[in-house]
Coordinates of C-alpha atoms in Angstrom, one line a residue:
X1 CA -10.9 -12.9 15.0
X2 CA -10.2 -9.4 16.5
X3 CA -12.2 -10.5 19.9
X4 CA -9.7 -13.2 20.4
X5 CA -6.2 -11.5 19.2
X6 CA -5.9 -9.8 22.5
X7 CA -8.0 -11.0 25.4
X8 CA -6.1 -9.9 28.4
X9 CA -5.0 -7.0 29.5
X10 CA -3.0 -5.3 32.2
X11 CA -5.5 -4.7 35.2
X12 CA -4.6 -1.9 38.2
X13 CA -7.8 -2.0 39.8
X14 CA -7.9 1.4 40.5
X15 CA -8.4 4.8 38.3
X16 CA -5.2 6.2 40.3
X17 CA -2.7 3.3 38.5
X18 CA -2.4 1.4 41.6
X19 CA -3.9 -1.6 42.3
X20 CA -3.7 -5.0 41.9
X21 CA -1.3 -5.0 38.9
X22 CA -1.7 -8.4 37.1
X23 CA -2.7 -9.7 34.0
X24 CA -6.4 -10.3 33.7
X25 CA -8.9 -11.5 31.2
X26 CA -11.0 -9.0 29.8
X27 CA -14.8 -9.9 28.6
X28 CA -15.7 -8.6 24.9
X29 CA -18.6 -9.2 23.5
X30 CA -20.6 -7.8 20.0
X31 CA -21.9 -5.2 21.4
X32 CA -19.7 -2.4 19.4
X33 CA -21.4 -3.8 16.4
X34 CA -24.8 -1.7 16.8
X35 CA -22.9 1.4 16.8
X36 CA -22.2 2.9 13.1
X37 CA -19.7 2.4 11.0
X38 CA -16.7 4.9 10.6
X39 CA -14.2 4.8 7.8
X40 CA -10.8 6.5 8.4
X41 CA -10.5 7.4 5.3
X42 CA -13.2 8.6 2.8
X43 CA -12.8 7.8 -0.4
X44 CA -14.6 6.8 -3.6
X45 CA -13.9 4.0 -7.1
X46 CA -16.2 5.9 -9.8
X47 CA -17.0 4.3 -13.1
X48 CA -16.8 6.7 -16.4
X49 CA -19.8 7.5 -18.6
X50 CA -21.9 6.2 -15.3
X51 CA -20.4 8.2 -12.0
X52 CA -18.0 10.5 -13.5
X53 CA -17.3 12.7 -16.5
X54 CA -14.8 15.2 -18.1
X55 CA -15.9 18.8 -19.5
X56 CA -13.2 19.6 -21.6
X57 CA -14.9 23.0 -22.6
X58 CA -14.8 24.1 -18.6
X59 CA -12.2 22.1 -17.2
X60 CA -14.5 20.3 -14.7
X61 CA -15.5 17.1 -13.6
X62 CA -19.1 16.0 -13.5
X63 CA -19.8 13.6 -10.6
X64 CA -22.7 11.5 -10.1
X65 CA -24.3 12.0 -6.3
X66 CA -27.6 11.4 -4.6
X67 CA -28.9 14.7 -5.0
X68 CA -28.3 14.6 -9.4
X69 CA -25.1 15.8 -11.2
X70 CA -22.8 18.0 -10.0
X71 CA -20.0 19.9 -11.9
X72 CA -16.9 20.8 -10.0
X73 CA -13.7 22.7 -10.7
X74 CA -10.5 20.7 -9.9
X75 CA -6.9 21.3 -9.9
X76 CA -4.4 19.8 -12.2
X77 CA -1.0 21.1 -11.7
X78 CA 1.6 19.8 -14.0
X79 CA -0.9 17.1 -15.6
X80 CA -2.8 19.7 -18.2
X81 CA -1.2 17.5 -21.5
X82 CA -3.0 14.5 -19.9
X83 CA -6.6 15.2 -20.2
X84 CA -6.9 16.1 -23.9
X85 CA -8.9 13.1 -24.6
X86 CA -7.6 13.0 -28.5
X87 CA -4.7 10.9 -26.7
X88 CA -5.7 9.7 -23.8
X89 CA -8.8 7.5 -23.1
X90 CA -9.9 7.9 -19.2
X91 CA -11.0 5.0 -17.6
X92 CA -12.4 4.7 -13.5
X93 CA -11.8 7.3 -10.8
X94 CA -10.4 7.2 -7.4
X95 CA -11.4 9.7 -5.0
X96 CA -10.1 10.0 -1.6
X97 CA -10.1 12.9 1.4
X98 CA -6.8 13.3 2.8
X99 CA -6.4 16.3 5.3
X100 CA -9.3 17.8 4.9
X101 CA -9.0 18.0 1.1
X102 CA -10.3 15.8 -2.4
X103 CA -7.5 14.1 -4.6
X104 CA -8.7 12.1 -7.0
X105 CA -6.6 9.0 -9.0
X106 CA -7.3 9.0 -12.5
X107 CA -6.4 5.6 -15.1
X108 CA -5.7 6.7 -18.3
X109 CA -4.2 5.0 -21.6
X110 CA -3.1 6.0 -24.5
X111 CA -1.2 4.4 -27.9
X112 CA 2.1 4.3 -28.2
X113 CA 4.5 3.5 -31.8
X114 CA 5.9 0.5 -31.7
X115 CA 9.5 -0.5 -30.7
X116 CA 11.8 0.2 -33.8
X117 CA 15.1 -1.6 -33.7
X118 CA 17.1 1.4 -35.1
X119 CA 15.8 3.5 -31.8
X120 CA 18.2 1.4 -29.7
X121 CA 21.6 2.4 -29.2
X122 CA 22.8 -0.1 -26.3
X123 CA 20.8 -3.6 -25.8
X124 CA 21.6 -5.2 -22.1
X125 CA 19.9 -8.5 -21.2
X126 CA 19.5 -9.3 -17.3
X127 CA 18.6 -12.1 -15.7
X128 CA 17.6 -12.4 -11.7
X129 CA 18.3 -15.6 -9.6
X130 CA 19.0 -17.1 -6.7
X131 CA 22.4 -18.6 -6.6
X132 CA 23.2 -15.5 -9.1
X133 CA 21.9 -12.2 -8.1
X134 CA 21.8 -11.0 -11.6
X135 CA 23.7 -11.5 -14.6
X136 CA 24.0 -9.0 -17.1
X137 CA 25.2 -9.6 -20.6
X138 CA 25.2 -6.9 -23.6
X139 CA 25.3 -6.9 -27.3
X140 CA 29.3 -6.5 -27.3
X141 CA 29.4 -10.0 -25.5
X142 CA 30.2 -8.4 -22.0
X143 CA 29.1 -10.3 -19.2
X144 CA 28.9 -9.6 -15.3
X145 CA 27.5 -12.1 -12.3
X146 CA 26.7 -10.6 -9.4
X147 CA 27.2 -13.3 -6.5
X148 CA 24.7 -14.3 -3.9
X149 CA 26.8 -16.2 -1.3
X150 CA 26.9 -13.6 1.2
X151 CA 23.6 -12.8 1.1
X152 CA 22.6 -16.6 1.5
X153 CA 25.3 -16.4 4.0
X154 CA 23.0 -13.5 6.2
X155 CA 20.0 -15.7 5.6
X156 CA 21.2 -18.9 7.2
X157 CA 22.6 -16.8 10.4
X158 CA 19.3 -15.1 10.8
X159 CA 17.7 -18.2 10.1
X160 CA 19.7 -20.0 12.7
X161 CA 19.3 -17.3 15.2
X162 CA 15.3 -17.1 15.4
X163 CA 15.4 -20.7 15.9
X164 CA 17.0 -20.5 18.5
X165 CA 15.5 -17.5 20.3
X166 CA 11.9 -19.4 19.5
X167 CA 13.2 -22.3 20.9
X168 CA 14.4 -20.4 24.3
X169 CA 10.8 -18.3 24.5
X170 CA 12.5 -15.6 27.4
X171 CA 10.6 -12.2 27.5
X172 CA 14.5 -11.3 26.3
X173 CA 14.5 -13.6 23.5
X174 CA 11.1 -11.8 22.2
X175 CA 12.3 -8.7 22.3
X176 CA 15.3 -9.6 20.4
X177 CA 13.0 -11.0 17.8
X178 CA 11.2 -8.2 17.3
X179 CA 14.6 -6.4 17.1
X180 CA 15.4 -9.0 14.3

């Protein structure tokens, strides 16, 4: 699909930019396929109990690689509370390399009590549409619809407006599309 996205390109002809100067097909083939793979991006989904574990008594993470276990220190600033595993139960890991350095993306869950209705002080019920925006309505029988005319409004105008810079196809009428 990629091959066929872009097949032409503008050809000078010449390494000094001058040259013929038109559009010309360019040949790709597979070639680029024997050469390895490289991600942008490193990065890593680990299962728990299988790739990864926590050390609570050292604060580290044990990892599963190809060369055995490996136990590494980590840095959690402003998430301590989250890994005492009383409250929390972990579940996989995410690491990725950004900038030359490990982050990692941990799922956790945990309990928690159930809604009680003597907890809420103000109820407010709202409802999203189309014709309606939103309509909010509270416990005190207060009410407020938020219109969506105008918007609809915008939408038939732009609507309108790419139809009719499709319909004209000028190298002007595709650059105000990709404007729009």
């Amino acid at each position: 699909t990629q091959l066929f996205q872009h097949p032409f390109r503008y050809d000078t002809g010449k390494k000094d930019g001058k040259g013929r100067g038109i559009w010309a097909q360019i040949y790709r083939d597979l070639t680029w396929l024997w050469q390895p793979i490289n991600f942008k991006r490193l990065q890593l989904d680990l299962q728990r109990g299988r790739d990864w574990s926590y050390l609570s008594a050292t604060n580290q993470l044990s990892l599963n690689t190809l060369n055995g276990r490996r136990k590494v220190d980590f840095v959690c600033k402003g998430f301590d509370q989250y890994l005492d595993q009383t409250k929390w139960k972990f579940g996989s890991l995410k690491m990725l390399q950004l900038r030359g350095k490990w982050y990692i993306h941990l799922s956790a869950t945990t309990a928690i009590p159930e809604f009680e209705a003597e907890q809420a002080v103000h109820v407010v019920g709202i409802d999203r549409g189309l014709r309606f925006l939103a309509a909010c309505y509270d416990e005190k029988g207060k009410s407020i619809l938020f219109s969506g005319q105008n918007i609809l409004r915008k939408r038939r105008k732009y609507k309108k407006l790419r139809a009719e810079l499709q319909a004209k196809g000028t190298k002007s009428a595709k650059r105000r599309l990709k404007k729009i």
